[in-house]
Amino acid sequence: MGADLAYIGSAFIATDEARASDEYKQMIVASNSDDIVYSNLFTGVHGNYLRGSIVAAGMDPDNLPESDPSAMNFGGGAAKAWKEIWGSGQGIGAVREVLPAAQLVARLKREYVAARARLALG
């Protein structure tokens, strides 16, 4: 299919087995790529964060200040990255429900096999 590598993270946050809070899982399900905010404010390193979690922490996601990269801080300040400010990738629009990880893996496998079959026909 032409890809050397792929990775999936956010879809696995929204699985029954993930140790993320139910609120985090539901925000992933309810969000799409427009709800991703790219910022370095929370750790000093640019990352993708869920708009809703930034709003819930009392901040304006459209007016976040830039952080000084030399001041990297993975412990966080008033709002801690990954605890109150939730990360997510742009692929969350495909996440439609919280489900068991085995069910997600089975679906990904079915979709992969179907895509390969379509490519073989073309």
PDB file of N, CA, C and O in Angstrom, residues 3-77:
ATOM      1  N   ALA A   3       2.981   2.410   2.357  1.00  0.00           N
ATOM      2  CA  ALA A   3       3.381   2.981   3.649  1.00  0.00           C
ATOM      3  C   ALA A   3       4.480   2.124   4.267  1.00  0.00           C
ATOM      4  O   ALA A   3       4.451   0.903   4.214  1.00  0.00           O
ATOM      5  N   ASP A   4       5.463   2.784   4.827  1.00  0.00           N
ATOM      6  CA  ASP A   4       6.516   2.070   5.545  1.00  0.00           C
ATOM      7  C   ASP A   4       6.163   1.924   7.021  1.00  0.00           C
ATOM      8  O   ASP A   4       6.655   1.033   7.697  1.00  0.00           O
ATOM      9  N   LEU A   5       5.317   2.816   7.509  1.00  0.00           N
ATOM     10  CA  LEU A   5       5.002   2.824   8.936  1.00  0.00           C
ATOM     11  C   LEU A   5       3.692   3.560   9.148  1.00  0.00           C
ATOM     12  O   LEU A   5       3.365   4.501   8.428  1.00  0.00           O
ATOM     13  N   ALA A   6       2.959   3.140  10.126  1.00  0.00           N
ATOM     14  CA  ALA A   6       1.761   3.853  10.560  1.00  0.00           C
ATOM     15  C   ALA A   6       1.677   3.695  12.066  1.00  0.00           C
ATOM     16  O   ALA A   6       2.204   2.729  12.630  1.00  0.00           O
ATOM     17  N   TYR A   7       1.071   4.655  12.711  1.00  0.00           N
ATOM     18  CA  TYR A   7       0.848   4.501  14.136  1.00  0.00           C
ATOM     19  C   TYR A   7      -0.521   5.038  14.496  1.00  0.00           C
ATOM     20  O   TYR A   7      -1.045   5.929  13.855  1.00  0.00           O
ATOM     21  N   ILE A   8      -1.090   4.438  15.516  1.00  0.00           N
ATOM     22  CA  ILE A   8      -2.413   4.812  15.994  1.00  0.00           C
ATOM     23  C   ILE A   8      -2.314   4.939  17.503  1.00  0.00           C
ATOM     24  O   ILE A   8      -1.840   4.035  18.172  1.00  0.00           O
ATOM     25  N   GLY A   9      -2.751   6.052  18.013  1.00  0.00           N
ATOM     26  CA  GLY A   9      -2.712   6.236  19.453  1.00  0.00           C
ATOM     27  C   GLY A   9      -4.059   6.623  20.025  1.00  0.00           C
ATOM     28  O   GLY A   9      -4.592   5.967  20.908  1.00  0.00           O
ATOM     29  N   SER A  10      -4.620   7.703  19.494  1.00  0.00           N
ATOM     30  CA  SER A  10      -5.840   8.266  20.074  1.00  0.00           C
ATOM     31  C   SER A  10      -7.000   7.287  20.072  1.00  0.00           C
ATOM     32  O   SER A  10      -7.799   7.268  21.009  1.00  0.00           O
ATOM     33  N   ALA A  11      -7.114   6.472  19.035  1.00  0.00           N
ATOM     34  CA  ALA A  11      -8.209   5.502  18.995  1.00  0.00           C
ATOM     35  C   ALA A  11      -8.119   4.521  20.163  1.00  0.00           C
ATOM     36  O   ALA A  11      -9.140   4.062  20.676  1.00  0.00           O
ATOM     37  N   PHE A  12      -6.909   4.234  20.603  1.00  0.00           N
ATOM     38  CA  PHE A  12      -6.740   3.302  21.719  1.00  0.00           C
ATOM     39  C   PHE A  12      -6.997   3.959  23.073  1.00  0.00           C
ATOM     40  O   PHE A  12      -7.250   3.269  24.052  1.00  0.00           O
ATOM     41  N   ILE A  13      -6.956   5.286  23.129  1.00  0.00           N
ATOM     42  CA  ILE A  13      -7.342   5.971  24.369  1.00  0.00           C
ATOM     43  C   ILE A  13      -8.825   5.734  24.623  1.00  0.00           C
ATOM     44  O   ILE A  13      -9.256   5.590  25.765  1.00  0.00           O
ATOM     45  N   ALA A  14      -9.606   5.665  23.552  1.00  0.00           N
ATOM     46  CA  ALA A  14     -11.050   5.474  23.663  1.00  0.00           C
ATOM     47  C   ALA A  14     -11.422   3.993  23.650  1.00  0.00           C
ATOM     48  O   ALA A  14     -12.376   3.584  22.994  1.00  0.00           O
ATOM     49  N   THR A  15     -10.648   3.173  24.363  1.00  0.00           N
ATOM     50  CA  THR A  15     -11.002   1.757  24.524  1.00  0.00           C
ATOM     51  C   THR A  15     -11.291   1.490  25.992  1.00  0.00           C
ATOM     52  O   THR A  15     -10.836   2.218  26.879  1.00  0.00           O
ATOM     53  N   ASP A  16     -12.034   0.428  26.232  1.00  0.00           N
ATOM     54  CA  ASP A  16     -12.399   0.070  27.605  1.00  0.00           C
ATOM     55  C   ASP A  16     -11.169  -0.124  28.494  1.00  0.00           C
ATOM     56  O   ASP A  16     -11.177   0.232  29.668  1.00  0.00           O
ATOM     57  N   GLU A  17     -10.116  -0.681  27.916  1.00  0.00           N
ATOM     58  CA  GLU A  17      -8.933  -1.024  28.716  1.00  0.00           C
ATOM     59  C   GLU A  17      -8.039   0.170  29.046  1.00  0.00           C
ATOM     60  O   GLU A  17      -7.231   0.098  29.968  1.00  0.00           O
ATOM     61  N   ALA A  18      -8.152   1.257  28.302  1.00  0.00           N
ATOM     62  CA  ALA A  18      -7.292   2.419  28.544  1.00  0.00           C
ATOM     63  C   ALA A  18      -7.562   2.985  29.933  1.00  0.00           C
ATOM     64  O   ALA A  18      -8.699   3.022  30.399  1.00  0.00           O
ATOM     65  N   ARG A  19      -6.510   3.461  30.551  1.00  0.00           N
ATOM     66  CA  ARG A  19      -6.638   4.007  31.897  1.00  0.00           C
ATOM     67  C   ARG A  19      -6.974   5.497  31.892  1.00  0.00           C
ATOM     68  O   ARG A  19      -6.858   6.166  32.899  1.00  0.00           O
ATOM     69  N   ALA A  20      -7.424   5.990  30.764  1.00  0.00           N
ATOM     70  CA  ALA A  20      -7.870   7.380  30.654  1.00  0.00           C
ATOM     71  C   ALA A  20      -9.230   7.515  31.348  1.00  0.00           C
ATOM     72  O   ALA A  20      -9.978   6.541  31.469  1.00  0.00           O
ATOM     73  N   SER A  21      -9.542   8.729  31.772  1.00  0.00           N
ATOM     74  CA  SER A  21     -10.846   8.966  32.407  1.00  0.00           C
ATOM     75  C   SER A  21     -11.961   8.798  31.379  1.00  0.00           C
ATOM     76  O   SER A  21     -11.755   8.949  30.174  1.00  0.00           O
ATOM     77  N   ASP A  22     -13.149   8.507  31.866  1.00  0.00           N
ATOM     78  CA  ASP A  22     -14.300   8.382  30.981  1.00  0.00           C
ATOM     79  C   ASP A  22     -14.566   9.694  30.243  1.00  0.00           C
ATOM     80  O   ASP A  22     -14.971   9.688  29.081  1.00  0.00           O
ATOM     81  N   GLU A  23     -14.315  10.835  30.917  1.00  0.00           N
ATOM     82  CA  GLU A  23     -14.519  12.139  30.285  1.00  0.00           C
ATOM     83  C   GLU A  23     -13.570  12.325  29.103  1.00  0.00           C
ATOM     84  O   GLU A  23     -13.965  12.844  28.057  1.00  0.00           O
ATOM     85  N   TYR A  24     -12.327  11.908  29.251  1.00  0.00           N
ATOM     86  CA  TYR A  24     -11.327  11.993  28.177  1.00  0.00           C
ATOM     87  C   TYR A  24     -11.769  11.130  27.006  1.00  0.00           C
ATOM     88  O   TYR A  24     -11.786  11.562  25.853  1.00  0.00           O
ATOM     89  N   LYS A  25     -12.164   9.897  27.291  1.00  0.00           N
ATOM     90  CA  LYS A  25     -12.605   8.989  26.237  1.00  0.00           C
ATOM     91  C   LYS A  25     -13.797   9.579  25.485  1.00  0.00           C
ATOM     92  O   LYS A  25     -13.839   9.553  24.252  1.00  0.00           O
ATOM     93  N   GLN A  26     -14.770  10.112  26.216  1.00  0.00           N
ATOM     94  CA  GLN A  26     -15.953  10.677  25.579  1.00  0.00           C
ATOM     95  C   GLN A  26     -15.623  11.919  24.765  1.00  0.00           C
ATOM     96  O   GLN A  26     -16.222  12.158  23.717  1.00  0.00           O
ATOM     97  N   MET A  27     -14.644  12.719  25.217  1.00  0.00           N
ATOM     98  CA  MET A  27     -14.256  13.899  24.454  1.00  0.00           C
ATOM     99  C   MET A  27     -13.618  13.492  23.133  1.00  0.00           C
ATOM    100  O   MET A  27     -13.831  14.138  22.105  1.00  0.00           O
ATOM    101  N   ILE A  28     -12.852  12.424  23.133  1.00  0.00           N
ATOM    102  CA  ILE A  28     -12.271  11.928  21.882  1.00  0.00           C
ATOM    103  C   ILE A  28     -13.385  11.501  20.925  1.00  0.00           C
ATOM    104  O   ILE A  28     -13.372  11.842  19.747  1.00  0.00           O
ATOM    105  N   VAL A  29     -14.357  10.769  21.433  1.00  0.00           N
ATOM    106  CA  VAL A  29     -15.473  10.307  20.610  1.00  0.00           C
ATOM    107  C   VAL A  29     -16.260  11.488  20.040  1.00  0.00           C
ATOM    108  O   VAL A  29     -16.671  11.470  18.879  1.00  0.00           O
ATOM    109  N   ALA A  30     -16.439  12.529  20.827  1.00  0.00           N
ATOM    110  CA  ALA A  30     -17.266  13.674  20.423  1.00  0.00           C
ATOM    111  C   ALA A  30     -16.505  14.692  19.569  1.00  0.00           C
ATOM    112  O   ALA A  30     -17.118  15.604  19.026  1.00  0.00           O
ATOM    113  N   SER A  31     -15.207  14.540  19.434  1.00  0.00           N
ATOM    114  CA  SER A  31     -14.384  15.549  18.763  1.00  0.00           C
ATOM    115  C   SER A  31     -13.981  15.123  17.359  1.00  0.00           C
ATOM    116  O   SER A  31     -14.140  13.970  16.970  1.00  0.00           O
ATOM    117  N   ASN A  32     -13.436  16.089  16.613  1.00  0.00           N
ATOM    118  CA  ASN A  32     -12.868  15.811  15.300  1.00  0.00           C
ATOM    119  C   ASN A  32     -11.606  16.654  15.138  1.00  0.00           C
ATOM    120  O   ASN A  32     -11.195  17.349  16.081  1.00  0.00           O
ATOM    121  N   SER A  33     -11.017  16.638  13.966  1.00  0.00           N
ATOM    122  CA  SER A  33      -9.730  17.323  13.779  1.00  0.00           C
ATOM    123  C   SER A  33      -9.820  18.829  14.022  1.00  0.00           C
ATOM    124  O   SER A  33      -8.824  19.461  14.374  1.00  0.00           O
ATOM    125  N   ASP A  34     -11.003  19.411  13.868  1.00  0.00           N
ATOM    126  CA  ASP A  34     -11.166  20.842  14.155  1.00  0.00           C
ATOM    127  C   ASP A  34     -11.034  21.142  15.643  1.00  0.00           C
ATOM    128  O   ASP A  34     -10.869  22.305  16.032  1.00  0.00           O
ATOM    129  N   ASP A  35     -11.130  20.124  16.471  1.00  0.00           N
ATOM    130  CA  ASP A  35     -11.038  20.296  17.924  1.00  0.00           C
ATOM    131  C   ASP A  35      -9.625  20.079  18.457  1.00  0.00           C
ATOM    132  O   ASP A  35      -9.424  19.970  19.670  1.00  0.00           O
ATOM    133  N   ILE A  36      -8.656  20.017  17.563  1.00  0.00           N
ATOM    134  CA  ILE A  36      -7.257  19.845  17.950  1.00  0.00           C
ATOM    135  C   ILE A  36      -6.579  21.210  17.966  1.00  0.00           C
ATOM    136  O   ILE A  36      -6.695  21.986  17.032  1.00  0.00           O
ATOM    137  N   VAL A  37      -5.872  21.484  19.044  1.00  0.00           N
ATOM    138  CA  VAL A  37      -5.118  22.732  19.178  1.00  0.00           C
ATOM    139  C   VAL A  37      -3.640  22.363  19.278  1.00  0.00           C
ATOM    140  O   VAL A  37      -3.250  21.557  20.125  1.00  0.00           O
ATOM    141  N   TYR A  38      -2.844  22.932  18.403  1.00  0.00           N
ATOM    142  CA  TYR A  38      -1.397  22.683  18.367  1.00  0.00           C
ATOM    143  C   TYR A  38      -0.729  23.783  19.187  1.00  0.00           C
ATOM    144  O   TYR A  38      -0.831  24.959  18.856  1.00  0.00           O
ATOM    145  N   SER A  39      -0.064  23.400  20.271  1.00  0.00           N
ATOM    146  CA  SER A  39       0.517  24.397  21.176  1.00  0.00           C
ATOM    147  C   SER A  39       1.735  23.826  21.886  1.00  0.00           C
ATOM    148  O   SER A  39       1.838  22.622  22.107  1.00  0.00           O
ATOM    149  N   ASN A  40       2.636  24.721  22.287  1.00  0.00           N
ATOM    150  CA  ASN A  40       3.765  24.308  23.118  1.00  0.00           C
ATOM    151  C   ASN A  40       3.621  24.844  24.542  1.00  0.00           C
ATOM    152  O   ASN A  40       4.533  24.707  25.350  1.00  0.00           O
ATOM    153  N   LEU A  41       2.480  25.436  24.852  1.00  0.00           N
ATOM    154  CA  LEU A  41       2.279  26.065  26.164  1.00  0.00           C
ATOM    155  C   LEU A  41       2.423  25.090  27.328  1.00  0.00           C
ATOM    156  O   LEU A  41       3.007  25.424  28.350  1.00  0.00           O
ATOM    157  N   PHE A  42       1.925  23.903  27.183  1.00  0.00           N
ATOM    158  CA  PHE A  42       1.772  23.023  28.339  1.00  0.00           C
ATOM    159  C   PHE A  42       3.042  22.288  28.739  1.00  0.00           C
ATOM    160  O   PHE A  42       3.197  21.926  29.901  1.00  0.00           O
ATOM    161  N   THR A  43       3.930  22.045  27.800  1.00  0.00           N
ATOM    162  CA  THR A  43       5.170  21.315  28.129  1.00  0.00           C
ATOM    163  C   THR A  43       6.421  21.999  27.613  1.00  0.00           C
ATOM    164  O   THR A  43       7.525  21.611  27.975  1.00  0.00           O
ATOM    165  N   GLY A  44       6.255  22.976  26.733  1.00  0.00           N
ATOM    166  CA  GLY A  44       7.403  23.578  26.057  1.00  0.00           C
ATOM    167  C   GLY A  44       7.682  22.921  24.721  1.00  0.00           C
ATOM    168  O   GLY A  44       8.456  23.429  23.925  1.00  0.00           O
ATOM    169  N   VAL A  45       7.055  21.797  24.457  1.00  0.00           N
ATOM    170  CA  VAL A  45       7.186  21.079  23.191  1.00  0.00           C
ATOM    171  C   VAL A  45       5.826  21.133  22.493  1.00  0.00           C
ATOM    172  O   VAL A  45       4.794  20.900  23.125  1.00  0.00           O
ATOM    173  N   HIS A  46       5.818  21.455  21.197  1.00  0.00           N
ATOM    174  CA  HIS A  46       4.552  21.508  20.477  1.00  0.00           C
ATOM    175  C   HIS A  46       3.877  20.145  20.476  1.00  0.00           C
ATOM    176  O   HIS A  46       4.526  19.113  20.292  1.00  0.00           O
ATOM    177  N   GLY A  47       2.586  20.161  20.701  1.00  0.00           N
ATOM    178  CA  GLY A  47       1.792  18.944  20.689  1.00  0.00           C
ATOM    179  C   GLY A  47       0.354  19.262  20.359  1.00  0.00           C
ATOM    180  O   GLY A  47      -0.054  20.430  20.333  1.00  0.00           O
ATOM    181  N   ASN A  48      -0.426  18.226  20.099  1.00  0.00           N
ATOM    182  CA  ASN A  48      -1.849  18.364  19.793  1.00  0.00           C
ATOM    183  C   ASN A  48      -2.668  18.103  21.045  1.00  0.00           C
ATOM    184  O   ASN A  48      -2.504  17.062  21.690  1.00  0.00           O
ATOM    185  N   TYR A  49      -3.558  19.039  21.345  1.00  0.00           N
ATOM    186  CA  TYR A  49      -4.382  18.950  22.549  1.00  0.00           C
ATOM    187  C   TYR A  49      -5.846  19.157  22.203  1.00  0.00           C
ATOM    188  O   TYR A  49      -6.177  19.879  21.266  1.00  0.00           O
ATOM    189  N   LEU A  50      -6.715  18.542  22.975  1.00  0.00           N
ATOM    190  CA  LEU A  50      -8.147  18.668  22.751  1.00  0.00           C
ATOM    191  C   LEU A  50      -8.651  20.026  23.234  1.00  0.00           C
ATOM    192  O   LEU A  50      -8.458  20.410  24.390  1.00  0.00           O
ATOM    193  N   ARG A  51      -9.285  20.743  22.320  1.00  0.00           N
ATOM    194  CA  ARG A  51      -9.836  22.074  22.603  1.00  0.00           C
ATOM    195  C   ARG A  51     -10.710  22.059  23.858  1.00  0.00           C
ATOM    196  O   ARG A  51     -10.615  22.939  24.710  1.00  0.00           O
ATOM    197  N   GLY A  52     -11.584  21.066  23.976  1.00  0.00           N
ATOM    198  CA  GLY A  52     -12.498  20.999  25.113  1.00  0.00           C
ATOM    199  C   GLY A  52     -11.790  20.921  26.450  1.00  0.00           C
ATOM    200  O   GLY A  52     -12.263  21.474  27.439  1.00  0.00           O
ATOM    201  N   SER A  53     -10.657  20.238  26.491  1.00  0.00           N
ATOM    202  CA  SER A  53      -9.930  20.141  27.767  1.00  0.00           C
ATOM    203  C   SER A  53      -9.254  21.463  28.118  1.00  0.00           C
ATOM    204  O   SER A  53      -9.123  21.803  29.298  1.00  0.00           O
ATOM    205  N   ILE A  54      -8.862  22.211  27.102  1.00  0.00           N
ATOM    206  CA  ILE A  54      -8.260  23.527  27.342  1.00  0.00           C
ATOM    207  C   ILE A  54      -9.322  24.481  27.881  1.00  0.00           C
ATOM    208  O   ILE A  54      -9.097  25.212  28.851  1.00  0.00           O
ATOM    209  N   VAL A  55     -10.507  24.439  27.273  1.00  0.00           N
ATOM    210  CA  VAL A  55     -11.622  25.274  27.742  1.00  0.00           C
ATOM    211  C   VAL A  55     -11.993  24.891  29.171  1.00  0.00           C
ATOM    212  O   VAL A  55     -12.202  25.760  30.025  1.00  0.00           O
ATOM    213  N   ALA A  56     -12.070  23.583  29.457  1.00  0.00           N
ATOM    214  CA  ALA A  56     -12.426  23.115  30.803  1.00  0.00           C
ATOM    215  C   ALA A  56     -11.412  23.570  31.850  1.00  0.00           C
ATOM    216  O   ALA A  56     -11.756  23.741  33.021  1.00  0.00           O
ATOM    217  N   ALA A  57     -10.166  23.803  31.412  1.00  0.00           N
ATOM    218  CA  ALA A  57      -9.129  24.281  32.343  1.00  0.00           C
ATOM    219  C   ALA A  57      -9.164  25.802  32.493  1.00  0.00           C
ATOM    220  O   ALA A  57      -8.315  26.376  33.171  1.00  0.00           O
ATOM    221  N   GLY A  58     -10.160  26.450  31.843  1.00  0.00           N
ATOM    222  CA  GLY A  58     -10.335  27.885  32.001  1.00  0.00           C
ATOM    223  C   GLY A  58      -9.497  28.741  31.071  1.00  0.00           C
ATOM    224  O   GLY A  58      -9.298  29.932  31.338  1.00  0.00           O
ATOM    225  N   MET A  59      -9.028  28.165  29.975  1.00  0.00           N
ATOM    226  CA  MET A  59      -8.195  28.914  29.038  1.00  0.00           C
ATOM    227  C   MET A  59      -8.901  29.059  27.692  1.00  0.00           C
ATOM    228  O   MET A  59      -9.794  28.278  27.366  1.00  0.00           O
ATOM    229  N   ASP A  60      -8.469  30.041  26.940  1.00  0.00           N
ATOM    230  CA  ASP A  60      -8.999  30.280  25.601  1.00  0.00           C
ATOM    231  C   ASP A  60      -8.074  29.591  24.602  1.00  0.00           C
ATOM    232  O   ASP A  60      -6.956  30.052  24.375  1.00  0.00           O
ATOM    233  N   PRO A  61      -8.517  28.496  23.986  1.00  0.00           N
ATOM    234  CA  PRO A  61      -7.643  27.754  23.067  1.00  0.00           C
ATOM    235  C   PRO A  61      -7.235  28.552  21.829  1.00  0.00           C
ATOM    236  O   PRO A  61      -6.245  28.212  21.183  1.00  0.00           O
ATOM    237  N   ASP A  62      -7.960  29.609  21.508  1.00  0.00           N
ATOM    238  CA  ASP A  62      -7.628  30.422  20.342  1.00  0.00           C
ATOM    239  C   ASP A  62      -6.644  31.540  20.668  1.00  0.00           C
ATOM    240  O   ASP A  62      -6.201  32.248  19.760  1.00  0.00           O
ATOM    241  N   ASN A  63      -6.315  31.704  21.937  1.00  0.00           N
ATOM    242  CA  ASN A  63      -5.400  32.775  22.353  1.00  0.00           C
ATOM    243  C   ASN A  63      -4.398  32.279  23.388  1.00  0.00           C
ATOM    244  O   ASN A  63      -4.185  32.924  24.411  1.00  0.00           O
ATOM    245  N   LEU A  64      -3.778  31.135  23.121  1.00  0.00           N
ATOM    246  CA  LEU A  64      -2.772  30.600  24.035  1.00  0.00           C
ATOM    247  C   LEU A  64      -1.431  31.265  23.768  1.00  0.00           C
ATOM    248  O   LEU A  64      -1.036  31.421  22.612  1.00  0.00           O
ATOM    249  N   PRO A  65      -0.717  31.634  24.809  1.00  0.00           N
ATOM    250  CA  PRO A  65       0.614  32.201  24.595  1.00  0.00           C
ATOM    251  C   PRO A  65       1.597  31.121  24.166  1.00  0.00           C
ATOM    252  O   PRO A  65       1.356  29.931  24.360  1.00  0.00           O
ATOM    253  N   GLU A  66       2.695  31.535  23.549  1.00  0.00           N
ATOM    254  CA  GLU A  66       3.782  30.615  23.194  1.00  0.00           C
ATOM    255  C   GLU A  66       4.635  30.390  24.432  1.00  0.00           C
ATOM    256  O   GLU A  66       4.845  31.295  25.235  1.00  0.00           O
ATOM    257  N   SER A  67       5.146  29.202  24.568  1.00  0.00           N
ATOM    258  CA  SER A  67       6.048  28.878  25.665  1.00  0.00           C
ATOM    259  C   SER A  67       7.487  29.003  25.196  1.00  0.00           C
ATOM    260  O   SER A  67       7.783  28.820  24.013  1.00  0.00           O
ATOM    261  N   ASP A  68       8.369  29.299  26.099  1.00  0.00           N
ATOM    262  CA  ASP A  68       9.803  29.323  25.805  1.00  0.00           C
ATOM    263  C   ASP A  68      10.287  27.873  25.797  1.00  0.00           C
ATOM    264  O   ASP A  68      10.230  27.205  26.827  1.00  0.00           O
ATOM    265  N   PRO A  69      10.746  27.352  24.646  1.00  0.00           N
ATOM    266  CA  PRO A  69      11.169  25.946  24.581  1.00  0.00           C
ATOM    267  C   PRO A  69      12.272  25.589  25.571  1.00  0.00           C
ATOM    268  O   PRO A  69      12.400  24.435  25.961  1.00  0.00           O
ATOM    269  N   SER A  70      13.053  26.571  26.005  1.00  0.00           N
ATOM    270  CA  SER A  70      14.110  26.267  26.974  1.00  0.00           C
ATOM    271  C   SER A  70      13.542  26.013  28.363  1.00  0.00           C
ATOM    272  O   SER A  70      14.252  25.562  29.260  1.00  0.00           O
ATOM    273  N   ALA A  71      12.250  26.283  28.531  1.00  0.00           N
ATOM    274  CA  ALA A  71      11.612  26.092  29.833  1.00  0.00           C
ATOM    275  C   ALA A  71      10.708  24.868  29.823  1.00  0.00           C
ATOM    276  O   ALA A  71       9.635  24.886  30.406  1.00  0.00           O
ATOM    277  N   MET A  72      11.147  23.790  29.154  1.00  0.00           N
ATOM    278  CA  MET A  72      10.323  22.586  29.093  1.00  0.00           C
ATOM    279  C   MET A  72       9.966  22.124  30.494  1.00  0.00           C
ATOM    280  O   MET A  72      10.816  22.067  31.372  1.00  0.00           O
ATOM    281  N   ASN A  73       8.680  21.784  30.669  1.00  0.00           N
ATOM    282  CA  ASN A  73       8.201  21.380  31.978  1.00  0.00           C
ATOM    283  C   ASN A  73       7.105  20.344  31.784  1.00  0.00           C
ATOM    284  O   ASN A  73       5.969  20.687  31.495  1.00  0.00           O
ATOM    285  N   PHE A  74       7.451  19.087  31.952  1.00  0.00           N
ATOM    286  CA  PHE A  74       6.468  18.030  31.756  1.00  0.00           C
ATOM    287  C   PHE A  74       5.646  17.779  33.010  1.00  0.00           C
ATOM    288  O   PHE A  74       4.736  16.982  33.003  1.00  0.00           O
ATOM    289  N   GLY A  75       5.954  18.490  34.093  1.00  0.00           N
ATOM    290  CA  GLY A  75       5.162  18.379  35.312  1.00  0.00           C
ATOM    291  C   GLY A  75       3.948  19.281  35.265  1.00  0.00           C
ATOM    292  O   GLY A  75       3.001  19.107  36.002  1.00  0.00           O
ATOM    293  N   GLY A  76       3.973  20.262  34.397  1.00  0.00           N
ATOM    294  CA  GLY A  76       2.830  21.153  34.224  1.00  0.00           C
ATOM    295  C   GLY A  76       2.792  22.253  35.258  1.00  0.00           C
ATOM    296  O   GLY A  76       3.506  22.252  36.246  1.00  0.00           O
ATOM    297  N   GLY A  77       1.938  23.200  35.001  1.00  0.00           N
ATOM    298  CA  GLY A  77       1.713  24.305  35.916  1.00  0.00           C
ATOM    299  C   GLY A  77       0.363  24.124  36.555  1.00  0.00           C
ATOM    300  O   GLY A  77       0.062  23.085  37.125  1.00  0.00           O
TER     301      GLY A  77
END
